[in-house]
CSV table of C-alpha atoms in Angstrom, one decimal:
chain,number,residue,atom,x,y,z
T,250,MET,CA,109.0,73.7,103.9
T,251,SER,CA,109.9,70.1,104.1
T,252,GLY,CA,109.4,68.0,101.0
T,253,SER,CA,108.5,64.9,102.9
T,254,ASN,CA,104.7,65.4,102.3
T,255,GLN,CA,105.1,66.3,98.6
T,256,PRO,CA,104.2,63.8,95.9
T,257,ALA,CA,107.0,62.1,94.0
T,258,THR,CA,107.9,63.5,90.6
T,259,GLY,CA,105.4,62.5,88.0
T,260,GLU,CA,102.6,61.7,90.6
T,261,ARG,CA,99.4,63.6,90.7
T,262,ALA,CA,99.1,65.8,93.8
T,263,PRO,CA,96.2,64.6,96.0
T,264,SER,CA,93.1,66.8,96.3
T,265,LEU,CA,92.9,69.3,99.1
T,266,GLY,CA,89.3,68.5,99.6
T,267,ARG,CA,85.8,69.8,98.7
T,268,GLN,CA,85.9,72.6,101.3
T,269,PHE,CA,89.1,74.0,99.9
T,270,ASN,CA,88.0,73.5,96.3
T,271,LEU,CA,84.8,75.5,96.9
T,272,LEU,CA,86.8,78.3,98.6
T,273,TRP,CA,89.3,78.2,95.8
T,274,ALA,CA,86.7,78.3,93.0
T,275,GLY,CA,85.0,81.4,94.5
T,276,GLN,CA,88.2,83.2,94.9
T,277,SER,CA,89.4,82.3,91.4
T,278,VAL,CA,86.4,83.8,89.7
T,279,SER,CA,86.4,86.8,92.1
T,280,ASN,CA,90.1,87.4,91.2
T,281,ILE,CA,89.1,87.9,87.6
T,282,GLY,CA,86.6,90.5,88.5
T,283,ASP,CA,89.1,92.2,90.7
T,284,ARG,CA,91.6,92.5,87.8
T,285,ILE,CA,88.8,94.1,85.7
T,286,THR,CA,88.1,96.7,88.4
T,287,LEU,CA,91.8,97.5,89.0
T,288,LEU,CA,92.1,98.5,85.3
T,289,VAL,CA,88.7,100.0,84.7
T,290,ILE,CA,88.6,102.3,87.7
T,291,PRO,CA,91.7,104.4,86.8
T,292,THR,CA,90.8,104.1,83.1
T,293,LEU,CA,87.3,105.4,83.8
T,294,MET,CA,88.8,108.2,85.9
T,295,ILE,CA,91.3,109.3,83.3
T,296,PHE,CA,89.1,109.1,80.2
T,297,ALA,CA,85.6,109.7,81.5
T,298,LEU,CA,86.2,112.0,84.5
T,299,ASP,CA,89.4,113.7,83.2
T,300,ALA,CA,91.2,112.9,86.5
T,301,SER,CA,94.7,114.1,87.3
T,302,ALA,CA,97.6,111.9,88.5
T,303,PHE,CA,96.9,113.2,92.0
T,304,GLU,CA,93.2,112.2,91.8
T,305,VAL,CA,94.1,108.7,90.5
T,306,GLY,CA,96.5,108.3,93.4
T,307,LEU,CA,93.8,109.6,95.8
T,308,VAL,CA,91.3,107.0,94.7
T,309,SER,CA,94.0,104.3,94.6
T,310,MET,CA,94.7,105.3,98.2
T,311,ALA,CA,91.1,104.6,99.0
T,312,GLN,CA,91.6,100.9,98.1
T,313,TYR,CA,93.8,100.7,101.3
T,314,LEU,CA,92.3,103.4,103.5
T,315,ALA,CA,90.3,101.0,105.7
T,316,ILE,CA,93.4,98.9,106.5
T,317,PRO,CA,95.0,101.1,109.1
T,318,VAL,CA,91.6,101.9,110.6
T,319,LEU,CA,90.0,98.5,110.7
T,320,ALA,CA,92.6,95.7,110.2
T,321,LEU,CA,93.6,95.4,113.9
T,322,VAL,CA,90.0,95.5,115.2
T,323,ALA,CA,88.9,93.1,112.4
T,324,GLY,CA,91.5,90.7,113.6
T,325,GLY,CA,90.1,90.8,117.1
T,326,LEU,CA,86.4,90.4,116.0
T,327,VAL,CA,86.8,87.9,113.2
T,328,ASP,CA,87.8,85.2,115.7
T,329,ARG,CA,84.4,85.5,117.4
T,330,TRP,CA,82.3,85.2,114.3
T,331,ASP,CA,81.3,82.4,112.0
T,332,LEU,CA,83.9,82.7,109.2
T,333,ARG,CA,81.7,81.4,106.4
T,334,ALA,CA,78.9,83.9,107.2
T,335,LEU,CA,81.4,86.7,107.5
T,336,LEU,CA,82.9,85.9,104.1
T,337,ILE,CA,79.5,85.8,102.4
T,338,THR,CA,78.5,89.1,103.9
T,339,CYS,CA,81.7,90.8,102.7
T,340,ASP,CA,81.1,89.5,99.2
T,341,LEU,CA,77.5,90.9,99.1
T,342,VAL,CA,78.6,94.3,100.4
T,343,ARG,CA,81.4,94.5,97.8
T,344,PHE,CA,78.8,93.5,95.1
T,345,GLY,CA,76.6,96.5,96.0
T,346,ALA,CA,79.5,99.0,96.1
T,347,ILE,CA,80.9,98.0,92.8
T,348,ALA,CA,77.5,97.8,91.1
T,349,LEU,CA,76.8,101.4,92.2
T,350,VAL,CA,79.6,102.9,90.1
T,351,PRO,CA,78.2,102.1,86.6
T,352,VAL,CA,74.7,103.0,87.9
T,353,ALA,CA,75.9,106.4,89.0
T,354,TYR,CA,77.8,106.9,85.7
T,355,TRP,CA,74.6,106.2,83.7
T,356,ALA,CA,72.5,108.4,85.9
T,357,GLY,CA,75.0,111.3,85.5
T,358,PHE,CA,76.1,111.7,89.2
T,359,LEU,CA,79.4,109.8,89.2
T,360,THR,CA,82.1,112.0,90.7
T,361,ILE,CA,85.6,111.5,92.1
T,362,PRO,CA,84.3,111.8,95.7
T,363,LEU,CA,81.5,109.2,95.1
T,364,LEU,CA,84.0,106.9,93.4
T,365,PHE,CA,86.3,107.4,96.4
T,366,CYS,CA,83.5,106.4,98.8
T,367,CYS,CA,82.6,103.3,96.9
T,368,VAL,CA,86.2,102.2,96.8
T,369,VAL,CA,86.4,102.8,100.6
T,370,VAL,CA,83.4,100.5,101.2
T,371,VAL,CA,85.0,97.8,99.1
T,372,SER,CA,88.2,98.3,101.0
T,373,ALA,CA,86.5,97.9,104.4
T,374,SER,CA,84.7,94.8,103.3
T,375,THR,CA,87.9,93.4,101.9
T,376,VAL,CA,89.8,94.0,105.2
T,377,PHE,CA,87.3,91.7,107.0
T,378,PHE,CA,87.2,89.2,104.1
T,379,THR,CA,91.0,88.8,103.9
T,380,THR,CA,91.3,88.7,107.7
T,381,GLY,CA,88.8,85.8,107.9
T,382,TYR,CA,90.1,84.1,104.7
T,383,ILE,CA,93.5,83.1,106.2
T,384,PRO,CA,92.2,81.2,109.2
T,385,ALA,CA,89.5,79.7,107.0
T,386,VAL,CA,92.2,78.2,104.8
T,387,THR,CA,94.2,77.0,107.8
T,388,ALA,CA,91.0,75.4,109.3
T,389,ILE,CA,90.3,73.3,106.2
T,390,VAL,CA,93.9,72.5,105.0
T,391,PRO,CA,96.4,70.4,106.9
T,392,LYS,CA,99.6,72.2,108.0
T,393,ALA,CA,101.8,70.1,105.7
T,394,ASP,CA,99.8,71.2,102.7
T,395,LEU,CA,99.8,74.9,103.3
T,396,VAL,CA,102.5,75.7,100.7
T,397,ARG,CA,100.5,73.7,98.1
T,398,ALA,CA,97.2,75.3,99.0
T,399,ASN,CA,98.8,78.8,98.9
T,400,SER,CA,100.4,77.9,95.6
T,401,ARG,CA,97.0,77.1,94.1
T,402,LEU,CA,95.5,80.3,95.5
T,403,GLU,CA,98.3,82.3,94.1
T,404,ALA,CA,98.2,80.5,90.8
T,405,SER,CA,94.5,81.5,90.5
T,406,ARG,CA,95.3,85.1,91.3
T,407,THR,CA,98.1,85.2,88.8
T,408,THR,CA,96.0,83.4,86.2
T,409,ALA,CA,93.4,86.2,86.7
T,410,GLU,CA,96.2,88.6,86.0
T,411,LEU,CA,97.0,86.7,82.8
T,412,GLY,CA,93.5,87.1,81.3
T,413,GLY,CA,91.9,89.8,83.4
T,414,PRO,CA,93.6,93.0,82.1
T,415,ALA,CA,93.1,92.0,78.4
T,416,LEU,CA,89.5,91.1,79.2
T,417,ALA,CA,89.1,94.4,81.1
T,418,GLY,CA,90.6,96.5,78.2
T,419,TRP,CA,88.2,94.7,75.8
T,420,LEU,CA,85.2,95.1,78.1
T,421,TYR,CA,85.9,98.8,78.7
T,422,ASN,CA,86.3,99.5,75.0
T,423,ALA,CA,83.1,97.7,74.3
T,424,PHE,CA,80.9,98.6,77.3
T,425,GLY,CA,82.7,101.4,79.2
T,426,ALA,CA,81.5,101.7,82.8
T,427,ALA,CA,79.2,98.7,82.4
T,428,SER,CA,82.3,96.4,82.5
T,429,LEU,CA,82.3,96.9,86.3
T,430,LEU,CA,79.1,94.8,86.5
T,431,VAL,CA,81.3,91.8,85.6
T,432,ASP,CA,83.3,92.3,88.8
T,433,ALA,CA,80.1,92.8,90.8
T,434,ALA,CA,78.8,89.4,89.5
T,435,THR,CA,82.0,87.6,90.5
T,436,TYR,CA,81.3,88.5,94.1
T,437,LEU,CA,77.9,86.9,93.9
T,438,PHE,CA,79.5,83.7,92.5
T,439,SER,CA,82.0,83.7,95.4
T,440,ALA,CA,79.2,84.1,97.9
T,441,ALA,CA,77.3,81.2,96.3
T,442,CYS,CA,80.4,79.0,96.6
T,443,LEU,CA,80.8,79.9,100.3
T,444,LYS,CA,77.1,79.3,100.9
T,445,VAL,CA,77.4,75.6,100.0
T,446,MET,CA,80.5,75.1,102.2
T,447,ARG,CA,80.3,73.7,105.7
T,448,PRO,CA,81.1,76.2,108.6
T,449,CYS,CA,84.9,76.6,108.7
T,450,GLY,CA,86.1,77.9,112.0
T,451,GLY,CA,85.5,81.1,114.0
T,452,ARG,CA,83.6,81.8,117.2
T,453,GLY,CA,86.7,81.5,119.3
T,454,GLY,CA,88.2,83.9,121.9
T,455,SER,CA,84.8,84.6,123.3
T,456,GLY,CA,86.1,84.5,126.9
T,457,ALA,CA,88.6,87.3,126.4
T,458,THR,CA,88.0,91.0,126.0
T,459,LEU,CA,88.6,92.6,122.6
T,460,TRP,CA,91.6,94.6,123.9
T,461,SER,CA,93.3,91.5,125.3
T,462,ARG,CA,92.8,89.8,121.9
T,463,LEU,CA,94.3,92.8,120.1
T,464,ALA,CA,97.3,92.7,122.5
T,465,VAL,CA,97.9,89.0,121.6
T,466,GLY,CA,98.1,90.0,117.9
T,467,ILE,CA,100.4,92.9,118.5
T,468,ARG,CA,102.8,91.0,120.8
T,469,ALA,CA,103.0,88.0,118.4
T,470,ASN,CA,104.2,90.2,115.6
T,471,LEU,CA,106.7,92.1,117.8
T,472,ARG,CA,108.1,89.2,119.8
T,473,HIS,CA,108.1,86.1,117.5
T,474,PRO,CA,111.4,86.4,115.5
T,475,VAL,CA,109.9,84.9,112.3
T,476,LEU,CA,106.8,87.0,112.4
T,477,ARG,CA,108.8,90.1,113.3
T,478,LYS,CA,111.2,89.8,110.4
T,479,SER,CA,108.3,89.0,108.0
T,480,THR,CA,106.4,92.1,109.2
T,481,ALA,CA,109.5,94.4,108.8
T,482,GLY,CA,110.3,93.1,105.3
T,483,THR,CA,106.7,93.4,104.1
T,484,LEU,CA,106.4,96.9,105.5
T,485,LEU,CA,109.4,98.2,103.5
T,486,ALA,CA,108.0,96.4,100.4
T,487,ASN,CA,104.6,98.0,100.8
T,488,ILE,CA,106.1,101.5,101.0
T,489,GLY,CA,107.6,101.3,97.6
T,490,GLY,CA,105.6,98.7,95.7
T,491,PRO,CA,102.1,100.4,95.8
T,492,ILE,CA,103.6,103.7,94.5
T,493,PHE,CA,105.0,101.8,91.5
T,494,VAL,CA,101.8,99.9,90.7
T,495,THR,CA,99.3,102.9,91.1
T,496,GLN,CA,101.4,105.2,88.9
T,497,LEU,CA,101.8,102.6,86.2
T,498,PRO,CA,98.5,103.5,84.5
T,499,VAL,CA,99.5,107.2,84.6
T,500,LEU,CA,102.8,106.3,82.9
T,501,ALA,CA,101.0,104.1,80.4
T,502,TYR,CA,98.1,106.3,79.5
T,503,GLN,CA,99.4,109.9,79.9
T,504,GLY,CA,103.1,109.4,79.5
T,505,LEU,CA,103.3,106.7,76.8
T,506,HIS,CA,99.8,107.3,75.3
T,507,LEU,CA,98.8,103.7,75.3
T,508,SER,CA,95.1,102.8,74.7
T,509,ALA,CA,93.1,100.8,77.3
T,510,GLY,CA,93.1,97.8,75.0
T,511,THR,CA,96.9,97.9,74.5
T,512,TYR,CA,97.6,98.4,78.2
T,513,GLY,CA,95.3,95.6,79.1
T,514,THR,CA,97.0,93.3,76.6
T,515,VAL,CA,100.4,94.3,78.0
T,516,MET,CA,99.3,93.4,81.5
T,517,SER,CA,97.9,90.1,80.4
T,518,VAL,CA,101.1,89.1,78.6
T,519,ALA,CA,103.0,90.2,81.7
T,520,ALA,CA,100.9,88.0,83.9
T,521,VAL,CA,102.5,85.0,82.3
T,522,GLY,CA,105.4,85.6,84.6
T,523,SER,CA,103.1,85.6,87.6
T,524,VAL,CA,101.5,82.3,86.6
T,525,VAL,CA,104.8,80.6,86.0
T,526,GLY,CA,106.2,81.9,89.2
T,527,ALA,CA,103.2,80.6,91.2
T,528,VAL,CA,103.5,77.2,89.6
T,529,LEU,CA,107.3,76.9,90.3
T,530,ALA,CA,107.2,78.4,93.9
T,531,PRO,CA,106.7,75.1,95.8
T,532,ARG,CA,109.6,73.4,93.9
T,533,VAL,CA,111.9,76.4,94.3
T,534,SER,CA,111.0,76.6,98.0
T,535,ARG,CA,111.9,73.0,98.6
T,536,ARG,CA,115.1,73.4,96.6
T,537,PHE,CA,116.5,76.5,98.1
T,538,GLY,CA,114.6,76.9,101.4
T,539,THR,CA,111.4,78.9,102.0
T,540,GLY,CA,113.2,81.6,104.0
T,541,ARG,CA,115.9,82.1,101.4
T,542,VAL,CA,113.4,82.4,98.6
T,543,LEU,CA,111.3,84.8,100.6
T,544,ALA,CA,114.2,87.2,101.0
T,545,TRP,CA,115.5,87.1,97.4
T,546,ALA,CA,112.1,87.1,95.8
T,547,MET,CA,111.2,90.5,97.2
T,548,VAL,CA,114.6,91.9,96.1
T,549,LEU,CA,114.2,90.6,92.5
T,550,HIS,CA,110.5,91.6,92.4
T,551,SER,CA,111.4,95.2,93.3
T,552,ALA,CA,114.4,95.4,91.1
T,553,SER,CA,112.4,94.3,88.1
T,554,GLY,CA,110.7,97.7,88.3
T,555,LEU,CA,113.8,99.4,87.0
T,556,GLY,CA,112.7,98.1,83.5
T,557,VAL,CA,110.6,101.2,83.1
T,558,LEU,CA,113.8,103.1,82.4
T,559,PHE,CA,114.0,101.5,79.0
T,560,THR,CA,110.6,102.7,77.7
T,561,THR,CA,112.5,105.6,76.0
T,562,SER,CA,114.8,103.2,74.0
T,563,ALA,CA,112.6,100.3,73.1
T,564,PRO,CA,108.9,99.8,72.2
T,565,ALA,CA,107.0,100.7,75.4
T,566,PRO,CA,104.5,97.9,75.3
T,567,VAL,CA,107.2,95.3,75.0
T,568,VAL,CA,109.3,96.9,77.8
T,569,LEU,CA,106.3,97.1,80.1
T,570,ALA,CA,105.2,93.5,79.4
T,571,LEU,CA,108.7,92.2,80.2
T,572,THR,CA,109.1,94.4,83.3
T,573,MET,CA,105.8,93.4,84.7
T,574,ALA,CA,106.3,89.7,83.9
T,575,SER,CA,109.4,89.7,86.0
T,576,TYR,CA,107.7,91.8,88.6
T,577,GLY,CA,104.9,89.3,88.9
T,578,TRP,CA,107.1,86.2,88.8
T,579,PHE,CA,109.0,87.1,91.9
T,580,PHE,CA,106.0,88.6,93.7
T,581,ALA,CA,104.2,85.2,93.4
T,582,TRP,CA,107.2,83.6,95.1
T,583,TYR,CA,107.1,86.1,97.9
T,584,ASN,CA,103.4,85.8,98.5
T,585,ILE,CA,103.3,82.0,98.6
T,586,CYS,CA,106.4,81.7,100.8
T,587,SER,CA,105.3,84.6,103.1
T,588,SER,CA,101.8,83.1,103.6
T,589,ALA,CA,103.1,79.6,104.4
T,590,VAL,CA,105.8,80.9,106.8
T,591,ARG,CA,103.3,83.0,108.7
T,592,GLN,CA,100.6,80.3,108.8
T,593,GLU,CA,103.1,77.8,110.1
T,594,HIS,CA,104.2,80.0,113.0
T,595,MET,CA,100.8,81.3,114.1
T,596,PRO,CA,98.5,79.4,116.5
T,597,VAL,CA,95.3,78.5,114.6
T,598,ALA,CA,93.1,80.1,117.2
T,599,ASP,CA,95.0,83.4,117.0
T,600,GLN,CA,95.6,83.7,113.2
T,601,ALA,CA,92.9,86.3,112.6
T,602,VAL,CA,94.1,88.7,115.3
T,603,ILE,CA,97.8,88.2,114.5
T,604,THR,CA,97.0,88.7,110.8
T,605,GLY,CA,95.0,91.8,111.6
T,606,ALA,CA,97.9,93.4,113.6
T,607,TYR,CA,100.3,92.4,110.8
T,608,ARG,CA,98.1,94.1,108.1
T,609,THR,CA,97.5,97.2,110.2
T,610,VAL,CA,101.2,97.8,110.0
T,611,THR,CA,102.2,96.4,106.6
T,612,TRP,CA,99.1,97.4,104.6
T,613,GLY,CA,98.3,100.5,106.7
T,614,VAL,CA,101.3,102.3,105.2
T,615,ILE,CA,99.9,101.7,101.7
T,616,PRO,CA,97.4,104.6,101.6
T,617,VAL,CA,100.2,107.0,102.7
T,618,SER,CA,102.7,105.7,100.2
T,619,VAL,CA,100.1,105.8,97.4
T,620,PHE,CA,99.0,109.3,98.3
T,621,VAL,CA,102.6,110.5,98.4
T,622,GLY,CA,103.4,108.8,95.1
T,623,GLY,CA,100.5,110.6,93.3
T,624,ALA,CA,101.5,113.9,94.9
T,625,VAL,CA,105.1,113.6,93.9
T,626,VAL,CA,104.2,112.8,90.3
T,627,SER,CA,101.9,115.8,90.1
T,628,LEU,CA,104.6,118.0,91.7
T,629,LEU,CA,107.3,116.9,89.3
T,630,ALA,CA,105.0,117.2,86.4
T,631,ARG,CA,105.1,121.0,86.9
T,632,SER,CA,108.7,121.1,85.7
T,633,MET,CA,109.0,118.0,83.5
T,634,ASP,CA,106.8,115.9,81.2
T,635,ILE,CA,104.5,113.4,82.8
T,636,ARG,CA,106.4,110.4,81.5
T,637,THR,CA,109.6,111.5,83.2
T,638,ALA,CA,107.8,112.5,86.4
T,639,ALA,CA,106.1,109.1,86.7
T,640,THR,CA,109.3,107.2,85.8
T,641,VAL,CA,111.5,109.0,88.3
T,642,THR,CA,108.9,108.4,91.1
T,643,MET,CA,108.5,104.7,90.2
T,644,VAL,CA,112.3,104.1,90.1
T,645,CYS,CA,112.6,105.7,93.6
T,646,ALA,CA,109.9,103.3,94.8
T,647,THR,CA,111.8,100.3,93.6
T,648,VAL,CA,114.8,101.3,95.6
T,649,ILE,CA,112.7,101.3,98.8
T,650,GLY,CA,111.3,97.9,97.9
T,651,ILE,CA,114.8,96.4,97.4
T,652,SER,CA,115.7,97.5,101.0
T,653,SER,CA,113.3,94.8,102.3
T,654,TYR,CA,116.1,92.4,102.0
T,655,ILE,CA,117.7,93.8,105.1
T,656,PRO,CA,115.2,92.4,107.6
T,657,LEU,CA,114.5,89.3,105.5
T,658,ARG,CA,118.1,88.1,104.9
T,659,SER,CA,118.2,86.0,108.1
T,660,MET,CA,114.8,84.3,107.6
T,661,GLN,CA,116.2,81.0,106.4
T,662,SER,CA,118.3,80.5,109.5
T,663,LEU,CA,115.4,81.5,111.8
T,664,LEU,CA,113.2,78.8,110.1
T,665,GLU,CA,115.8,76.1,110.4
T,666,ARG,CA,116.4,77.0,114.1
T,667,SER,CA,112.6,76.9,114.7
T,668,ARG,CA,112.2,73.5,113.1
T,669,THR,CA,115.2,72.1,115.0
T,670,GLU,CA,113.7,73.3,118.3
T,671,GLU,CA,110.3,71.6,117.4
T,672,LEU,CA,112.1,68.3,116.7
T,673,VAL,CA,114.0,68.5,120.0
T,674,ALA,CA,110.8,69.3,121.9
């Protein structure tokens, strides 16, 4: 992104406006709750329900199951709806689904299938929320400020990663399943922030059929060179990355015998890397080019996962903290640059349907990869210890993620060509 609209060194960056600040505040609090749930769900499964690696992988798969089923259709429908009302509804549905888990646990009827169903409902609501969230940001933030806006959103997400896991570990040790009520409450806070916002886009594309709108989203991701490369790179990353992340608790708890408190602390320390990465992303993007950073960030993010190989030769908590700090640092760069690049090259009126098609492909593969990852660890554990089985599987996943560089390596030249053509036009 051009640096012409950036404040000079030492100047305070101007506000992005009340609308963005409300959206940002709701997401910032909700992100903390999300981090609690991401740690508490597998912890509850392993310690309270005696779940296997396969079952942990199965429920982790449920987090993404709605994406291949609903993402494309959601993209075609979201354009027609009031975005603020949609986002509020999604928050309220997620509140109910998360709150049901501790209630079921206390009442004695919490099972793996019920937990699976609750996670699926949250996943479905999240598909519609995230599909509407991107055009909502674009509707309230000027194009020149998208990298800055995405940097703030990513900084909030990574800050939640900083404190969320440690908080989750402490909450679980103190309150067990009741800690999920904290996440449920954050969805109510997000809904309240959205409620006081003004309407922010939506209700477009009403003159076109749903199928014609879906076709627009599919064609854009296949034909536009920037969007096509972005889709291919993220697809490869999402085959390997989710396997690594969802098997990390298995490695930590069953392979390395860490407690929930220790694991939460490790993940919070590791999140320092994500926070620093998010803060530095706009400066690095201006210095080296958004497309170039996009390509190398995913390579370095994936390669960081190789750090799990050193858990046998050094203190495991330290190794995991350093590994995940690097993992998060470069992932923050990728997320910020990827969002800005895609938003810059999508017409505002079509962003929801184009994003829906993109996520159908790139996120739709996640349930399969997560399921396969859990199955492979369970299969390998028949002939080797669980730590080795998880480590081998996670290392193989990092190699797949590194291959995302192949489609992304020409992104910088594509962006430069695109901007030149805009200037000429």
